[in-house]
């Protein structure tokens, strides 16, 4: 038994206390060499039901759109889908996390130090998350306090098929340390370990996590895997086989986890990924911003999810 536990613990190769330094150093380097292409945005807050939704507006997505177009053209020409994570761009590499995962910078980031936690070998984004995924995730959360999320499938906002979790450090914007949906989380109604957020008019499931789990990422991963499966069952996504039984968004911090099943990728041209359910949304221009204000953020979220 001891030998097996020692073998499991050798699976984590990241040296404790080193990740943030590596993120900072690689960010500076990637900006200097042009590998990191930050998307410039402005932002404003749109208040609804006590939640100050953070809405980022970009007027320049040309580089990201062109890169996506070139990827699709290469895939069509070669007859084989181009995978930007295999191989990954060396100038974006941050650190090896485990024998199954590593992390890189998000090339087209909006928030500074946005990390992608990717599998070394190809796994499809519409496969269920595994124990190894949660081990890698908790290893990073132990080093960096932030919001972790997973866009489970294209309908959930995923733009790449290679399995990747994401981690955005706090704060989302300077001077505001709380996540936009924080006020709504103070009113969660629990039945046993399963929670519902009254302010959310769509199907979801919520659970509390223990912040102290950062002290033992491997143990935390085992408990979180079971929590993840329980939440999936609660929203009608039975954990069967290797492939997911429906698209969903997963959000997690050191303190909680939230799962929202998805019905469609966008509403009225406004795309939504996991960050939308954290209270931060992205629009391509001021015309979309006006649409968002017209329909309201919560209405948009409700329409890309399922009615509760």
mmCIF file of N, CA and C in Angstrom, residues 38-46 53-59 61 109-112 114 168-169 171-174 176 180 270-271 275 279-286 288-289 292:
data_model
loop_
_atom_site.group_PDB
_atom_site.id
_atom_site.type_symbol
_atom_site.label_atom_id
_atom_site.label_comp_id
_atom_site.label_asym_id
_atom_site.label_seq_id
_atom_site.Cartn_x
_atom_site.Cartn_y
_atom_site.Cartn_z
ATOM 1 N N UNK A 38 -1.932 39.420 -26.107
ATOM 2 C CA UNK A 38 -3.036 39.841 -25.254
ATOM 3 C C UNK A 38 -4.095 40.596 -26.063
ATOM 4 N N UNK A 39 -5.346 40.251 -25.807
ATOM 5 C CA UNK A 39 -6.461 40.927 -26.479
ATOM 6 C C UNK A 39 -6.826 42.178 -25.685
ATOM 7 N N UNK A 40 -6.634 43.370 -26.253
ATOM 8 C CA UNK A 40 -6.961 44.600 -25.511
ATOM 9 C C UNK A 40 -8.476 44.744 -25.335
ATOM 10 N N UNK A 41 -8.873 45.088 -24.143
ATOM 11 C CA UNK A 41 -10.303 45.266 -23.865
ATOM 12 C C UNK A 41 -10.510 46.474 -22.964
ATOM 13 N N UNK A 42 -11.719 46.971 -22.983
ATOM 14 C CA UNK A 42 -12.201 47.882 -21.957
ATOM 15 C C UNK A 42 -13.321 47.140 -21.251
ATOM 16 N N UNK A 43 -13.756 47.612 -20.109
ATOM 17 C CA UNK A 43 -14.816 46.893 -19.414
ATOM 18 C C UNK A 43 -15.729 47.854 -18.683
ATOM 19 N N UNK A 44 -16.923 47.349 -18.409
ATOM 20 C CA UNK A 44 -17.845 48.078 -17.557
ATOM 21 C C UNK A 44 -18.687 47.067 -16.804
ATOM 22 N N UNK A 45 -19.371 47.528 -15.772
ATOM 23 C CA UNK A 45 -20.205 46.647 -14.973
ATOM 24 C C UNK A 45 -21.674 46.865 -15.330
ATOM 25 N N UNK A 46 -22.396 45.753 -15.432
ATOM 26 C CA UNK A 46 -23.836 45.793 -15.695
ATOM 27 C C UNK A 46 -24.526 45.111 -14.516
ATOM 28 N N UNK A 53 -22.249 42.299 -13.046
ATOM 29 C CA UNK A 53 -21.621 41.537 -14.117
ATOM 30 C C UNK A 53 -20.490 42.352 -14.738
ATOM 31 N N UNK A 54 -19.338 41.738 -14.815
ATOM 32 C CA UNK A 54 -18.181 42.364 -15.443
ATOM 33 C C UNK A 54 -18.221 42.040 -16.936
ATOM 34 N N UNK A 55 -18.392 43.057 -17.745
ATOM 35 C CA UNK A 55 -18.506 42.852 -19.195
ATOM 36 C C UNK A 55 -17.293 43.470 -19.877
ATOM 37 N N UNK A 56 -16.540 42.636 -20.547
ATOM 38 C CA UNK A 56 -15.360 43.101 -21.272
ATOM 39 C C UNK A 56 -15.732 43.316 -22.734
ATOM 40 N N UNK A 57 -15.250 44.416 -23.296
ATOM 41 C CA UNK A 57 -15.557 44.769 -24.682
ATOM 42 C C UNK A 57 -14.249 44.837 -25.464
ATOM 43 N N UNK A 58 -14.188 44.094 -26.560
ATOM 44 C CA UNK A 58 -13.006 44.133 -27.412
ATOM 45 C C UNK A 58 -13.386 44.669 -28.780
ATOM 46 N N UNK A 59 -12.555 45.532 -29.298
ATOM 47 C CA UNK A 59 -12.785 46.042 -30.652
ATOM 48 C C UNK A 59 -11.748 45.489 -31.620
ATOM 49 N N UNK A 61 -10.299 41.721 -32.427
ATOM 50 C CA UNK A 61 -10.107 40.275 -32.340
ATOM 51 C C UNK A 61 -9.514 39.729 -33.632
ATOM 52 N N UNK A 109 -4.861 35.935 -24.400
ATOM 53 C CA UNK A 109 -5.446 36.163 -23.080
ATOM 54 C C UNK A 109 -6.114 37.533 -22.990
ATOM 55 N N UNK A 110 -7.118 37.600 -22.149
ATOM 56 C CA UNK A 110 -7.771 38.862 -21.806
ATOM 57 C C UNK A 110 -7.334 39.275 -20.404
ATOM 58 N N UNK A 111 -7.298 38.300 -19.498
ATOM 59 C CA UNK A 111 -6.866 38.520 -18.121
ATOM 60 C C UNK A 111 -5.398 38.109 -18.008
ATOM 61 N N UNK A 112 -4.563 38.904 -17.359
ATOM 62 C CA UNK A 112 -3.151 38.542 -17.211
ATOM 63 C C UNK A 112 -2.953 37.202 -16.509
ATOM 64 N N UNK A 114 -3.387 34.151 -17.461
ATOM 65 C CA UNK A 114 -4.400 33.126 -17.722
ATOM 66 C C UNK A 114 -3.695 31.837 -18.162
ATOM 67 N N UNK A 168 -7.752 31.211 -14.066
ATOM 68 C CA UNK A 168 -7.588 32.663 -14.116
ATOM 69 C C UNK A 168 -7.348 33.162 -12.699
ATOM 70 N N UNK A 169 -6.183 33.747 -12.423
ATOM 71 C CA UNK A 169 -5.891 34.226 -11.059
ATOM 72 C C UNK A 169 -6.804 35.378 -10.656
ATOM 73 N N UNK A 171 -7.111 39.047 -8.719
ATOM 74 C CA UNK A 171 -8.455 39.524 -9.058
ATOM 75 C C UNK A 171 -8.668 39.589 -10.577
ATOM 76 N N UNK A 172 -9.927 39.591 -10.985
ATOM 77 C CA UNK A 172 -10.241 39.704 -12.412
ATOM 78 C C UNK A 172 -9.903 41.091 -12.944
ATOM 79 N N UNK A 173 -10.140 42.098 -12.113
ATOM 80 C CA UNK A 173 -9.760 43.473 -12.455
ATOM 81 C C UNK A 173 -9.118 44.089 -11.222
ATOM 82 N N UNK A 174 -8.179 45.021 -11.411
ATOM 83 C CA UNK A 174 -7.467 45.604 -10.279
ATOM 84 C C UNK A 174 -8.408 46.260 -9.275
ATOM 85 N N UNK A 176 -10.610 44.973 -7.288
ATOM 86 C CA UNK A 176 -11.854 44.280 -6.947
ATOM 87 C C UNK A 176 -11.516 42.811 -6.735
ATOM 88 N N UNK A 180 -17.600 38.304 -9.391
ATOM 89 C CA UNK A 180 -18.878 39.014 -9.544
ATOM 90 C C UNK A 180 -20.091 38.311 -8.935
ATOM 91 N N UNK A 270 -24.150 36.560 -28.900
ATOM 92 C CA UNK A 270 -23.233 36.700 -27.772
ATOM 93 C C UNK A 270 -22.837 35.320 -27.259
ATOM 94 N N UNK A 271 -21.564 34.977 -27.403
ATOM 95 C CA UNK A 271 -21.072 33.672 -26.977
ATOM 96 C C UNK A 271 -20.846 33.668 -25.470
ATOM 97 N N UNK A 275 -16.953 31.366 -17.895
ATOM 98 C CA UNK A 275 -16.786 32.633 -17.195
ATOM 99 C C UNK A 275 -18.099 33.412 -17.074
ATOM 100 N N UNK A 279 -20.081 35.440 -13.706
ATOM 101 C CA UNK A 279 -20.481 36.845 -13.719
ATOM 102 C C UNK A 279 -19.586 37.732 -14.541
ATOM 103 N N UNK A 280 -18.778 37.136 -15.431
ATOM 104 C CA UNK A 280 -17.948 37.944 -16.313
ATOM 105 C C UNK A 280 -18.173 37.515 -17.752
ATOM 106 N N UNK A 281 -18.566 38.469 -18.599
ATOM 107 C CA UNK A 281 -18.961 38.169 -19.965
ATOM 108 C C UNK A 281 -18.096 38.957 -20.946
ATOM 109 N N UNK A 282 -18.109 38.499 -22.187
ATOM 110 C CA UNK A 282 -17.237 39.072 -23.213
ATOM 111 C C UNK A 282 -18.065 39.383 -24.450
ATOM 112 N N UNK A 283 -17.938 40.599 -24.949
ATOM 113 C CA UNK A 283 -18.626 40.978 -26.189
ATOM 114 C C UNK A 283 -17.593 41.499 -27.174
ATOM 115 N N UNK A 284 -17.896 41.343 -28.443
ATOM 116 C CA UNK A 284 -16.942 41.672 -29.497
ATOM 117 C C UNK A 284 -16.920 43.147 -29.851
ATOM 118 N N UNK A 285 -17.957 43.869 -29.506
ATOM 119 C CA UNK A 285 -18.030 45.285 -29.864
ATOM 120 C C UNK A 285 -19.135 45.953 -29.042
ATOM 121 N N UNK A 286 -19.299 47.251 -29.249
ATOM 122 C CA UNK A 286 -20.285 47.991 -28.469
ATOM 123 C C UNK A 286 -21.718 47.669 -28.897
ATOM 124 N N UNK A 288 -22.759 44.609 -29.517
ATOM 125 C CA UNK A 288 -23.108 43.461 -28.687
ATOM 126 C C UNK A 288 -23.330 43.879 -27.232
ATOM 127 N N UNK A 289 -22.589 44.872 -26.781
ATOM 128 C CA UNK A 289 -22.791 45.379 -25.419
ATOM 129 C C UNK A 289 -24.207 45.900 -25.244
ATOM 130 N N UNK A 292 -26.520 43.005 -24.974
ATOM 131 C CA UNK A 292 -26.433 42.399 -23.648
ATOM 132 C C UNK A 292 -27.256 43.194 -22.637
#
